[in-house]
Coordinates of C-alpha atoms in Angstrom, one line a residue:
M27 CA 0.1 0.3 -0.3
L28 CA 3.1 2.8 1.2
L29 CA 4.9 1.3 -2.3
E30 CA 1.8 1.6 -4.9
E31 CA 1.3 5.2 -3.2
G32 CA 4.7 6.6 -3.2
K33 CA 5.7 6.9 -0.1
I34 CA 8.7 4.9 0.1
Q35 CA 11.9 7.2 -0.4
S36 CA 14.5 4.6 0.0
A37 CA 15.2 1.9 0.7
I38 CA 18.2 -0.7 2.3
I39 CA 17.6 -5.0 1.4
I40 CA 20.1 -6.6 4.0
D41 CA 19.4 -10.9 4.0
N42 CA 16.0 -10.8 2.1
E43 CA 14.8 -8.2 4.5
F44 CA 13.2 -5.0 3.8
H45 CA 14.6 -1.3 5.8
G46 CA 12.6 1.2 4.3
H47 CA 12.4 4.6 4.8
L48 CA 9.7 7.0 4.1
V49 CA 9.0 10.7 2.1
A50 CA 7.3 11.9 5.1
E51 CA 5.7 10.0 9.0
E52 CA 2.8 7.8 8.5
L53 CA 0.5 7.1 11.5
T54 CA 0.0 2.9 12.6
P55 CA -2.3 1.2 10.8
P56 CA -6.0 1.4 12.9
G57 CA -6.7 -2.1 15.0
R58 CA -3.7 -1.9 17.4
R59 CA -3.9 -0.4 20.9
Q60 CA -2.2 2.8 20.4
Q61 CA -1.1 4.6 17.5
H62 CA 2.1 6.7 16.5
T63 CA 3.5 8.1 13.7
F64 CA 7.3 6.2 11.8
R65 CA 9.4 6.7 9.3
D66 CA 11.4 3.8 8.8
F67 CA 10.6 0.1 9.0
V68 CA 10.7 -3.9 8.4
V69 CA 9.3 -5.9 6.4
D70 CA 10.4 -10.0 5.6
L71 CA 10.8 -10.0 2.2
G72 CA 10.5 -13.9 0.0
V73 CA 12.4 -14.5 -2.8
V74 CA 13.0 -10.5 -4.7
D75 CA 13.2 -11.5 -7.8
A76 CA 13.6 -9.2 -11.0
Q77 CA 9.5 -8.3 -11.3
T78 CA 9.7 -7.1 -7.3
R79 CA 12.5 -5.0 -9.0
E80 CA 10.9 -3.4 -11.4
E81 CA 7.8 -2.5 -9.4
W82 CA 10.3 -0.9 -7.0
L83 CA 12.1 1.8 -9.9
K84 CA 7.7 1.8 -11.0
Y85 CA 7.5 3.4 -8.3
G86 CA 10.7 5.4 -7.0
V87 CA 12.3 3.5 -4.4
D88 CA 16.2 4.0 -4.2
F89 CA 17.6 1.4 -3.4
R90 CA 20.8 -1.2 -2.2
F91 CA 21.5 -4.3 -1.8
Q92 CA 23.9 -5.1 1.6
K93 CA 25.7 -8.2 2.5
P94 CA 24.9 -9.5 6.3
S95 CA 27.7 -9.1 8.6
N96 CA 27.7 -12.9 10.8
W97 CA 29.8 -11.2 13.6
L98 CA 27.0 -11.4 16.1
N99 CA 26.2 -15.3 14.7
I100 CA 29.9 -16.0 14.9
F101 CA 29.6 -14.1 19.2
F102 CA 25.9 -15.8 19.6
N103 CA 27.6 -18.8 19.0
F104 CA 30.5 -19.3 20.8
L105 CA 29.8 -17.3 23.7
P106 CA 29.0 -20.6 25.4
W107 CA 32.0 -21.7 25.4
I108 CA 33.6 -18.3 26.6
L109 CA 31.2 -18.2 29.3
F110 CA 32.4 -22.4 30.3
I111 CA 36.4 -21.9 30.3
G112 CA 36.1 -18.8 31.8
L113 CA 34.6 -20.2 35.2
W114 CA 37.0 -22.6 35.0
L115 CA 39.7 -20.4 34.9
F116 CA 38.1 -18.3 37.9
I117 CA 37.5 -22.0 39.7
L118 CA 41.5 -22.4 39.5
R119 CA 42.3 -19.7 40.3
Q120 CA 40.1 -20.1 43.5
M121 CA 42.4 -23.2 44.0
Q122 CA 45.3 -21.4 43.4
G123 CA 45.1 -18.5 45.5
G124 CA 45.3 -17.3 49.3
P125 CA 43.6 -18.0 51.9
K126 CA 40.6 -15.9 51.4
G127 CA 40.0 -18.8 48.3
A128 CA 37.0 -20.6 48.4
F129 CA 38.5 -24.1 48.1
S130 CA 41.3 -22.8 50.4
F131 CA 39.9 -24.4 53.2
G132 CA 42.4 -26.6 53.3
K133 CA 45.3 -23.9 53.7
S134 CA 46.4 -23.2 57.6
K135 CA 45.7 -19.7 59.0
A136 CA 48.8 -19.3 60.2
K137 CA 49.4 -15.5 60.4
L138 CA 53.6 -14.7 59.9
I139 CA 54.4 -12.1 61.6
S140 CA 58.0 -11.6 60.3
E141 CA 61.4 -10.2 62.5
D142 CA 60.8 -7.4 59.9
K143 CA 58.0 -6.2 62.4
A144 CA 58.5 -5.1 65.6
K145 CA 60.0 -7.2 68.0
I146 CA 59.9 -8.3 71.7
T147 CA 62.3 -9.2 73.0
F148 CA 63.0 -10.5 76.2
K149 CA 63.0 -6.4 77.6
D150 CA 60.1 -6.8 77.6
V151 CA 59.4 -9.9 79.7
A152 CA 59.0 -10.2 83.5
G153 CA 57.8 -11.8 86.4
A154 CA 59.5 -15.6 85.2
E155 CA 63.4 -15.6 85.1
E156 CA 62.8 -19.5 84.5
A157 CA 60.7 -20.0 82.1
K158 CA 62.9 -17.6 80.3
Q159 CA 66.1 -19.4 81.0
E160 CA 64.2 -22.5 80.0
L161 CA 64.7 -21.3 76.1
Q162 CA 67.9 -19.4 76.5
E163 CA 68.5 -22.5 75.0
I164 CA 66.1 -22.0 71.9
I165 CA 67.8 -19.5 71.4
E166 CA 70.8 -19.7 70.9
F167 CA 70.7 -22.8 68.7
L168 CA 68.8 -20.7 65.9
K169 CA 71.6 -18.3 66.1
D170 CA 74.3 -21.0 66.2
P171 CA 72.9 -24.6 65.5
R172 CA 76.8 -25.9 65.1
K173 CA 77.4 -24.8 68.9
F174 CA 75.0 -28.2 70.3
Q175 CA 75.2 -30.6 66.6
R176 CA 79.5 -30.2 67.5
L177 CA 79.0 -31.9 70.7
G178 CA 76.1 -34.3 69.4
G179 CA 73.4 -32.3 70.8
R180 CA 69.9 -32.8 69.8
I181 CA 67.3 -29.5 70.6
P182 CA 64.2 -30.2 71.7
K183 CA 61.9 -30.3 68.8
G184 CA 59.0 -28.8 70.9
V185 CA 58.6 -26.8 73.9
L186 CA 54.9 -27.0 75.6
L187 CA 54.2 -23.5 77.5
V188 CA 52.0 -24.4 80.7
G189 CA 50.7 -22.5 83.4
P190 CA 47.0 -20.1 84.6
P191 CA 45.3 -17.9 81.6
G192 CA 46.5 -14.4 81.9
T193 CA 50.6 -15.1 82.7
G194 CA 52.0 -14.3 79.7
K195 CA 52.0 -17.4 77.3
T196 CA 51.8 -16.5 73.1
H197 CA 53.5 -13.4 74.8
M198 CA 56.9 -15.3 76.3
A199 CA 56.5 -17.3 72.4
R200 CA 56.7 -13.9 70.7
A201 CA 59.7 -13.4 72.2
V202 CA 62.0 -15.6 71.3
A203 CA 61.1 -15.5 68.4
G204 CA 62.5 -11.7 68.3
E205 CA 65.2 -12.7 70.2
A206 CA 66.4 -15.9 67.6
D207 CA 65.1 -12.9 64.6
V208 CA 63.5 -15.2 62.2
P209 CA 59.9 -15.6 61.1
F210 CA 57.1 -16.1 63.9
F211 CA 53.9 -18.6 62.6
L212 CA 51.6 -17.3 65.0
M213 CA 47.9 -20.1 64.7
S214 CA 45.0 -21.2 67.6
G215 CA 44.5 -24.7 68.2
S216 CA 40.1 -24.3 67.0
D217 CA 41.6 -22.9 63.3
F218 CA 42.8 -26.7 63.1
V219 CA 39.1 -28.0 62.7
E220 CA 36.3 -26.8 60.4
M221 CA 32.8 -28.4 59.1
F222 CA 34.6 -30.3 56.6
V223 CA 36.0 -33.4 56.4
G224 CA 39.9 -34.0 56.6
V225 CA 40.1 -29.9 56.4
G226 CA 42.2 -29.9 60.3
A227 CA 44.4 -32.9 58.6
S228 CA 45.1 -30.8 55.6
R229 CA 46.3 -27.4 57.1
V230 CA 48.5 -29.7 60.0
R231 CA 50.2 -30.6 56.9
D232 CA 50.0 -26.5 55.2
L233 CA 51.7 -25.2 58.6
F234 CA 54.5 -27.2 58.4
E235 CA 55.5 -27.2 54.5
Q236 CA 55.4 -23.7 55.2
G237 CA 57.9 -23.1 58.3
K238 CA 59.8 -25.3 56.1
N239 CA 60.7 -22.7 53.5
H240 CA 60.6 -20.1 56.2
A241 CA 63.6 -22.8 58.4
P242 CA 65.0 -21.3 60.1
C243 CA 61.9 -20.7 62.4
I244 CA 59.2 -21.1 65.4
I245 CA 55.6 -22.7 64.5
F246 CA 53.4 -20.9 67.7
I247 CA 49.8 -23.9 68.6
D248 CA 47.8 -21.5 70.9
E249 CA 45.4 -23.4 72.8
I250 CA 46.7 -26.8 71.3
D251 CA 44.2 -28.7 74.3
A252 CA 41.7 -27.2 71.5
V253 CA 43.8 -29.9 69.4
G254 CA 45.4 -31.5 70.7
R255 CA 42.8 -33.4 73.7
H256 CA 42.8 -37.6 74.8
R257 CA 42.4 -39.4 72.6
G258 CA 38.8 -42.4 72.8
A259 CA 36.8 -40.0 74.6
G260 CA 33.4 -40.0 74.3
I261 CA 31.5 -41.6 71.9
G262 CA 33.0 -41.8 67.6
G263 CA 36.1 -43.5 69.9
G264 CA 38.6 -42.5 66.9
H265 CA 36.6 -41.8 63.9
D266 CA 36.9 -38.0 64.8
E267 CA 38.1 -35.1 62.8
R268 CA 40.0 -34.1 66.0
E269 CA 41.6 -36.9 66.0
Q270 CA 42.6 -37.0 62.4
T271 CA 43.7 -34.3 63.2
L272 CA 45.7 -34.2 66.4
N273 CA 47.4 -38.3 64.6
Q274 CA 48.4 -35.6 61.2
L275 CA 50.4 -33.2 63.8
L276 CA 52.0 -36.2 66.1
V277 CA 53.1 -37.5 62.6
E278 CA 54.1 -34.1 61.2
M279 CA 56.1 -33.5 64.8
D280 CA 58.5 -36.7 64.1
G281 CA 58.6 -36.3 60.4
F282 CA 60.7 -33.3 60.6
E283 CA 64.0 -32.1 62.3
S284 CA 65.4 -29.9 64.8
K285 CA 68.6 -29.8 62.2
E286 CA 65.9 -27.8 59.8
G287 CA 65.7 -25.3 62.5
L288 CA 62.1 -25.3 62.6
I289 CA 60.9 -24.9 66.5
L290 CA 57.4 -25.9 67.2
I291 CA 56.2 -24.1 71.0
A292 CA 52.0 -24.8 71.9
A293 CA 50.8 -23.2 74.7
T294 CA 47.8 -24.1 76.8
N295 CA 46.3 -24.3 81.0
R296 CA 44.9 -27.3 81.0
P297 CA 47.8 -30.4 80.3
D298 CA 45.9 -32.7 82.0
V299 CA 44.0 -33.3 79.5
L300 CA 45.7 -33.7 76.0
D301 CA 47.0 -36.6 74.4
P302 CA 49.6 -38.7 76.1
A303 CA 51.7 -39.5 72.8
L304 CA 51.8 -35.5 72.1
L305 CA 53.8 -34.9 75.6
R306 CA 56.9 -38.3 75.4
P307 CA 60.6 -37.2 74.1
G308 CA 60.7 -36.5 70.7
R309 CA 57.8 -34.5 70.1
F310 CA 57.3 -32.3 73.6
D311 CA 59.9 -32.1 74.6
R312 CA 60.8 -30.5 77.5
Q313 CA 57.4 -28.7 79.4
V314 CA 58.0 -25.2 81.0
V315 CA 56.1 -23.8 83.3
V316 CA 54.6 -19.4 83.5
D317 CA 53.3 -19.7 86.7
R318 CA 51.4 -16.9 88.3
P319 CA 55.1 -14.1 88.9
D320 CA 56.0 -13.5 93.2
V321 CA 56.1 -10.6 94.1
R322 CA 59.3 -9.6 92.8
G323 CA 58.1 -10.8 89.5
R324 CA 55.6 -8.2 90.0
E325 CA 57.3 -5.7 90.3
G326 CA 59.4 -6.2 87.7
I327 CA 56.3 -6.7 85.0
L328 CA 54.8 -3.5 87.0
K329 CA 58.0 -2.2 85.3
V330 CA 57.4 -3.0 81.9
H331 CA 54.1 -1.9 81.6
T332 CA 54.5 1.5 83.2
R333 CA 57.3 2.7 81.0
N334 CA 55.9 4.8 78.4
T335 CA 52.9 5.9 81.6
P336 CA 54.1 9.2 83.2
L337 CA 54.5 8.3 87.2
S338 CA 53.9 10.2 89.8
D339 CA 56.9 10.7 93.0
D340 CA 54.9 8.8 95.2
V341 CA 54.3 5.9 93.7
N342 CA 56.3 2.9 94.6
L343 CA 56.0 0.1 92.7
Q344 CA 57.0 -1.9 94.7
V345 CA 54.1 -1.5 97.4
L346 CA 51.9 -2.5 95.1
A347 CA 53.4 -5.1 94.0
R348 CA 53.2 -6.6 97.8
G349 CA 49.8 -5.1 97.4
T350 CA 48.9 -7.5 94.3
P351 CA 48.7 -11.7 95.6
G352 CA 47.5 -14.0 93.1
L353 CA 48.0 -11.2 89.7
A354 CA 48.9 -12.7 86.6
G355 CA 50.1 -10.3 84.6
A356 CA 47.6 -9.6 81.6
D357 CA 45.8 -8.9 85.3
L358 CA 48.4 -6.5 86.8
A359 CA 48.3 -4.6 83.2
N360 CA 44.4 -4.4 83.3
L361 CA 45.7 -2.0 86.7
V362 CA 48.5 0.6 85.4
N363 CA 45.1 0.6 82.4
E364 CA 42.4 1.6 84.9
A365 CA 45.2 4.0 87.1
A366 CA 45.8 5.6 83.8
L367 CA 42.4 6.0 82.8
L368 CA 41.2 7.0 86.2
A369 CA 44.3 9.7 85.9
S370 CA 43.1 11.6 82.8
R371 CA 39.5 10.9 84.1
N372 CA 40.3 13.5 86.7
N373 CA 42.4 15.7 84.4
R374 CA 45.6 14.5 86.0
D375 CA 49.2 15.1 83.6
R376 CA 50.6 12.1 85.8
V377 CA 49.5 8.3 87.3
T378 CA 49.4 9.0 91.7
M379 CA 49.7 6.2 93.7
N380 CA 45.8 6.4 94.9
D381 CA 44.5 6.2 90.9
F382 CA 46.5 3.1 91.6
E383 CA 44.9 1.9 94.4
D384 CA 41.9 2.5 93.7
A385 CA 42.7 0.9 90.8
K386 CA 42.8 -2.1 92.4
D387 CA 40.3 -2.6 94.4
K388 CA 38.4 -1.8 91.2
V389 CA 40.4 -5.2 89.7
M390 CA 40.2 -7.2 93.1
M391 CA 37.5 -6.1 94.5
G392 CA 34.9 -5.4 91.3
A393 CA 33.8 -1.0 90.7
E394 CA 32.0 1.3 92.8
R395 CA 28.1 1.7 92.2
R396 CA 28.0 4.6 94.8
S397 CA 24.2 4.8 92.5
L398 CA 22.4 1.8 93.8
V399 CA 20.3 3.7 97.0
I400 CA 20.1 1.8 99.7
S401 CA 17.7 2.7 103.2
D402 CA 19.4 3.3 106.9
K403 CA 18.3 -0.5 108.0
E404 CA 19.7 -2.2 105.5
K405 CA 22.8 0.3 104.6
R406 CA 24.0 -0.6 109.0
L407 CA 22.8 -3.3 108.6
T408 CA 25.6 -4.4 106.1
S409 CA 28.0 -2.6 107.9
Y410 CA 27.5 -4.1 110.8
H411 CA 27.7 -7.7 108.7
E412 CA 31.3 -6.8 107.5
I413 CA 32.4 -5.2 111.0
G414 CA 32.1 -8.9 111.9
H415 CA 34.5 -10.8 109.1
A416 CA 36.6 -7.4 109.8
L417 CA 37.2 -8.7 113.8
V418 CA 37.4 -11.1 113.7
A419 CA 40.2 -11.8 110.7
K420 CA 41.9 -8.7 113.3
L421 CA 41.8 -10.7 116.3
I422 CA 43.0 -14.7 115.1
P423 CA 46.3 -14.5 113.9
E424 CA 46.0 -17.3 112.4
S425 CA 44.2 -15.2 109.8
D426 CA 45.7 -13.2 106.8
P427 CA 45.7 -9.6 107.6
L428 CA 43.1 -7.2 106.6
H429 CA 43.4 -4.6 103.2
K430 CA 39.8 -2.7 103.8
V431 CA 36.9 -3.0 104.3
T432 CA 33.4 -1.2 102.7
I433 CA 30.4 -0.7 102.5
I434 CA 29.9 0.7 99.3
P435 CA 28.4 -1.4 96.6
R436 CA 30.7 -3.0 94.7
G437 CA 29.8 -5.4 92.4
R438 CA 27.3 -7.1 92.9
A439 CA 28.0 -7.1 96.6
L440 CA 26.2 -4.5 98.7
G441 CA 29.6 -4.8 100.7
V442 CA 32.9 -5.9 101.6
T443 CA 36.1 -7.3 103.0
H444 CA 38.6 -7.7 101.5
T445 CA 41.9 -9.4 104.2
L446 CA 45.2 -9.5 101.8
P447 CA 48.4 -12.8 103.2
I448 CA 52.3 -10.6 104.3
D449 CA 54.0 -13.1 101.5
E450 CA 53.0 -15.8 99.0
R451 CA 51.2 -18.7 100.0
H452 CA 51.7 -22.1 99.0
T453 CA 50.7 -24.4 101.5
Y454 CA 47.7 -23.8 104.3
P455 CA 48.4 -25.0 107.6
Q456 CA 45.1 -26.0 109.5
S457 CA 45.1 -23.1 112.2
Y458 CA 45.3 -21.1 107.9
C459 CA 42.3 -23.3 107.6
E460 CA 40.3 -22.7 110.8
A461 CA 41.1 -19.4 110.4
V462 CA 39.4 -18.2 107.2
L463 CA 36.5 -21.0 108.5
A464 CA 35.9 -18.1 111.4
Y465 CA 36.5 -14.8 109.1
A466 CA 33.4 -16.3 106.6
L467 CA 30.9 -16.8 109.7
G468 CA 31.5 -13.1 111.6
G469 CA 29.4 -11.8 109.6
R470 CA 26.4 -13.5 110.5
I471 CA 27.9 -13.6 114.0
A472 CA 27.4 -10.3 113.8
E473 CA 23.6 -10.0 112.9
K474 CA 22.7 -12.6 115.5
L475 CA 24.6 -10.6 118.3
V476 CA 23.1 -6.9 117.2
F477 CA 19.6 -8.0 115.6
G478 CA 18.1 -10.9 117.1
E479 CA 17.9 -12.6 113.7
I480 CA 20.1 -13.9 110.4
T481 CA 20.0 -12.5 106.3
T482 CA 20.5 -13.8 103.5
G483 CA 24.0 -11.6 102.9
G484 CA 25.8 -14.3 104.5
Q485 CA 25.2 -16.4 101.0
Q486 CA 28.7 -16.4 99.9
D487 CA 29.8 -17.0 103.0
Y488 CA 28.2 -20.1 104.3
R489 CA 28.5 -21.9 100.8
M490 CA 32.0 -21.2 100.7
A491 CA 32.4 -22.1 105.4
T492 CA 30.8 -25.6 103.5
N493 CA 33.4 -25.5 100.4
L494 CA 36.2 -24.8 102.5
A495 CA 35.3 -27.8 105.2
R496 CA 34.6 -30.7 102.8
Q497 CA 38.2 -29.8 101.0
M498 CA 39.8 -30.2 104.1
V499 CA 38.1 -33.5 105.8
C500 CA 38.1 -35.2 101.8
D501 CA 41.4 -33.9 100.6
W502 CA 43.8 -32.9 102.8
G503 CA 43.0 -35.2 105.3
M504 CA 42.9 -33.0 108.3
S505 CA 39.9 -34.8 110.1
P506 CA 41.1 -36.4 113.5
K507 CA 38.2 -39.2 113.4
L508 CA 38.7 -39.7 109.7
G509 CA 42.1 -39.3 108.8
P510 CA 44.6 -38.7 106.0
I511 CA 41.9 -40.5 103.5
A512 CA 41.4 -39.2 100.4
Y513 CA 37.4 -40.0 99.9
G514 CA 35.4 -38.6 96.6
Q515 CA 37.8 -40.6 93.2
Q516 CA 38.4 -38.8 90.6
N517 CA 37.2 -40.5 87.2
D518 CA 36.9 -39.9 83.6
E519 CA 34.2 -38.1 82.0
I520 CA 34.0 -39.4 78.7
F521 CA 31.9 -36.9 76.8
L522 CA 34.2 -34.0 77.9
G523 CA 37.6 -35.9 77.0
R524 CA 39.3 -36.2 80.8
E525 CA 37.7 -33.4 82.7
M526 CA 37.1 -34.4 86.4
A527 CA 34.3 -35.5 87.8
Q528 CA 33.7 -36.6 91.1
R529 CA 31.7 -40.5 91.9
R530 CA 30.9 -41.8 95.4
D531 CA 33.9 -44.9 96.4
H532 CA 32.9 -45.1 100.1
S533 CA 30.0 -46.5 102.4
D534 CA 27.0 -45.0 103.7
R535 CA 28.6 -45.2 107.0
V536 CA 31.3 -43.2 105.6
A537 CA 29.1 -41.0 103.7
E538 CA 27.7 -40.0 107.1
M539 CA 30.6 -39.8 108.9
I540 CA 32.3 -36.7 106.3
D541 CA 29.3 -34.8 106.2
E542 CA 29.4 -34.7 110.1
E543 CA 32.7 -33.8 110.8
I544 CA 32.4 -31.5 108.2
K545 CA 29.3 -30.3 110.4
N546 CA 31.5 -30.4 113.3
F547 CA 34.8 -28.2 111.6
V548 CA 31.5 -25.0 109.7
L549 CA 30.2 -25.2 113.4
K550 CA 33.3 -25.1 115.7
A551 CA 34.3 -22.0 113.8
E552 CA 31.2 -20.4 114.2
S553 CA 31.7 -21.0 117.9
R554 CA 34.6 -19.3 117.9
A555 CA 33.9 -16.6 115.7
E556 CA 30.6 -16.0 117.8
Q557 CA 32.9 -15.9 121.5
L558 CA 35.3 -13.2 119.0
L559 CA 32.3 -10.9 119.1
S560 CA 30.5 -11.3 122.2
D561 CA 34.1 -10.3 123.9
N562 CA 34.3 -7.6 122.1
I563 CA 31.1 -5.9 121.0
D564 CA 31.3 -2.6 121.9
K565 CA 34.8 -2.2 119.9
V566 CA 32.2 -4.1 117.1
H567 CA 29.8 -1.2 117.6
I568 CA 32.3 1.1 117.4
L569 CA 33.7 -1.0 114.3
A570 CA 30.3 -0.4 112.9
K571 CA 29.1 3.5 113.7
A572 CA 32.8 4.4 111.8
L573 CA 32.4 2.2 108.8
L574 CA 28.9 3.6 108.6
E575 CA 30.5 7.5 108.6
F576 CA 33.2 6.5 106.6
E577 CA 32.1 4.0 104.0
T578 CA 35.2 2.7 103.9
L579 CA 38.1 1.4 106.4
D580 CA 42.0 0.0 106.2
D581 CA 43.5 -1.5 108.1
V582 CA 45.7 2.1 109.9
Q583 CA 42.3 3.8 110.4
L584 CA 40.5 0.3 111.9
N585 CA 43.9 0.0 114.2
Q586 CA 43.5 3.7 115.0
L587 CA 40.2 3.0 116.1
L588 CA 40.8 -0.4 118.4
E589 CA 43.1 2.0 120.4
G590 CA 40.8 4.5 120.9
K591 CA 41.8 7.0 119.1
T592 CA 39.5 8.9 116.9
L593 CA 39.5 9.3 112.5
E594 CA 39.3 12.7 110.5
K595 CA 36.4 14.0 108.7
P596 CA 34.6 11.5 106.7
V597 CA 34.2 10.8 103.2
E598 CA 31.0 13.0 102.6
P599 CA 28.4 10.1 100.3
A600 CA 27.7 11.2 97.5
K601 CA 23.6 11.9 97.3
Q602 CA 22.7 9.1 95.0
P603 CA 19.6 9.3 93.1
E604 CA 15.8 7.0 93.4
E605 CA 16.1 3.6 93.5
S606 CA 13.1 1.8 92.5
K607 CA 11.6 -1.4 94.8
E608 CA 12.4 -4.2 92.4
D609 CA 16.4 -2.5 92.1
R610 CA 16.3 -2.8 95.8
E611 CA 15.2 -6.5 96.3
D612 CA 17.8 -7.8 94.0
Q613 CA 20.5 -7.0 96.2
T614 CA 20.1 -9.6 98.2
S615 CA 24.0 -11.4 98.3
E616 CA 27.3 -10.3 99.0
Q617 CA 30.9 -11.2 97.8
H618 CA 34.2 -11.3 100.0
T619 CA 37.7 -12.1 98.7
S620 CA 40.6 -14.1 100.1
E621 CA 42.3 -17.1 99.2
P622 CA 39.9 -20.3 101.0
E623 CA 39.6 -21.3 97.9
K624 CA 42.5 -22.6 96.3
Q625 CA 44.4 -25.6 96.0
P626 CA 47.8 -25.7 97.9
S627 CA 50.7 -27.0 95.7
D628 CA 51.9 -30.9 97.3
D629 CA 54.4 -30.2 99.3

């Protein structure tokens, strides 16, 4: 129709397609949903013969033929192959990639700490001189292996660092690498095991392969008990992913020679659960104990952590070290940090001794909660309760010296009575244990003598006294009736991998005797505390009145009061906001800090 009306101006014929161009815009034929104007159009043709060409010429159409371009067809024909090859190359690259690759879960996750980075040396380690001496041979071997090889000596393949949490086992291992000036591979025991079977063993192989490529070097596995627990524990037998990882670790430790310059150092605070095959000579040849520091060690640790902290002239680190028994290196680092934060909060340029004392109280007794509102009756009851503890501790020579007593709520306790031993305690005499029992029950007796009834505030005291009395009877042989016999045999709990559980190994008659002896120890201590406080009830009232006024008393102030002296101006308590009834009802428990529950050494 358009052709016969002479409306087609020109056309291009491409592969039987008529691409026409009109003289002017035309409206689309009627009957369609939407009508619009157009000027270009495409029509499929059948066979273009001579008659068709003559007809186009007849109506004045300027047409020409154009060969079709085949590149688009070629592209679509090869597109599936291109996508397939690209996907395959991507997968190969991921499999050969770094630790973040999709198929690299069998690669080791060890962090390489190069010797070029900021080094940690033995100058940064304090409080573990014996451990440093044990590790000095490792350093000398890595620096000069021939010194030991010429005499036929063999350096230990593995060193196991054993000690409580926070004593600096990881820090010690990094110091060894820094002293020896060698690369240091750091990996946690839990990094070996994943959800895929065989990944742990693969990572062990890759870790030792990396170590051999960087030899001489140190491989450090932190918390090795996560992968080195005793085999065959629990359900599943030996077909366990963790056990397969341990087997591969044992094989790798047998497979490398010490002359390669590869030293394996591991750390754990649970050596009792490790597999015996891991501890035999030839694997972990040497065990180094990194224990909590003594008073000289604590002083050295404080010096290390205060090197970059401006201190006031009144700071005495030796006195501070004597007042922090039982604290590990991490605790002391936290103490120094808390003191620095307190000084910054008060806009001081230097950290004072008072900042350290406040930080020590916060670390050892808990943070103050001055915003907690306590009624006058509860505050008076708490004051007598704490003075009961404090006065019993003062009157019994075998007890630890009193450090501080306070009725300011700390942590979850309404009041705290804190004692500190003068010297390090490694064993406990029976007289000391009996003194601790009386000290624990002093608060209950003071409540009973003054108010005629007891409260729930001594819940933790009773639990501590009962546990201590049970240890005296069942573990330490302090009962004259039962003698030096240990009751409550320890056995292995299969589901936890040599966790200690108690099972009964005595008759009902002996069980009754044990209960009776525990009761006798506790009641004897209660009678002793009651006798002491009854004979000194006037001192109880004097001290409790002063504690209500001052809120916190130290040992020096208590001695002044007991000598009949008066104290200077009390500290004005901060005004406290209103407290809801629900918050007040939550404060029914109390904590006391002392030494009775820790185990003595087997001397």
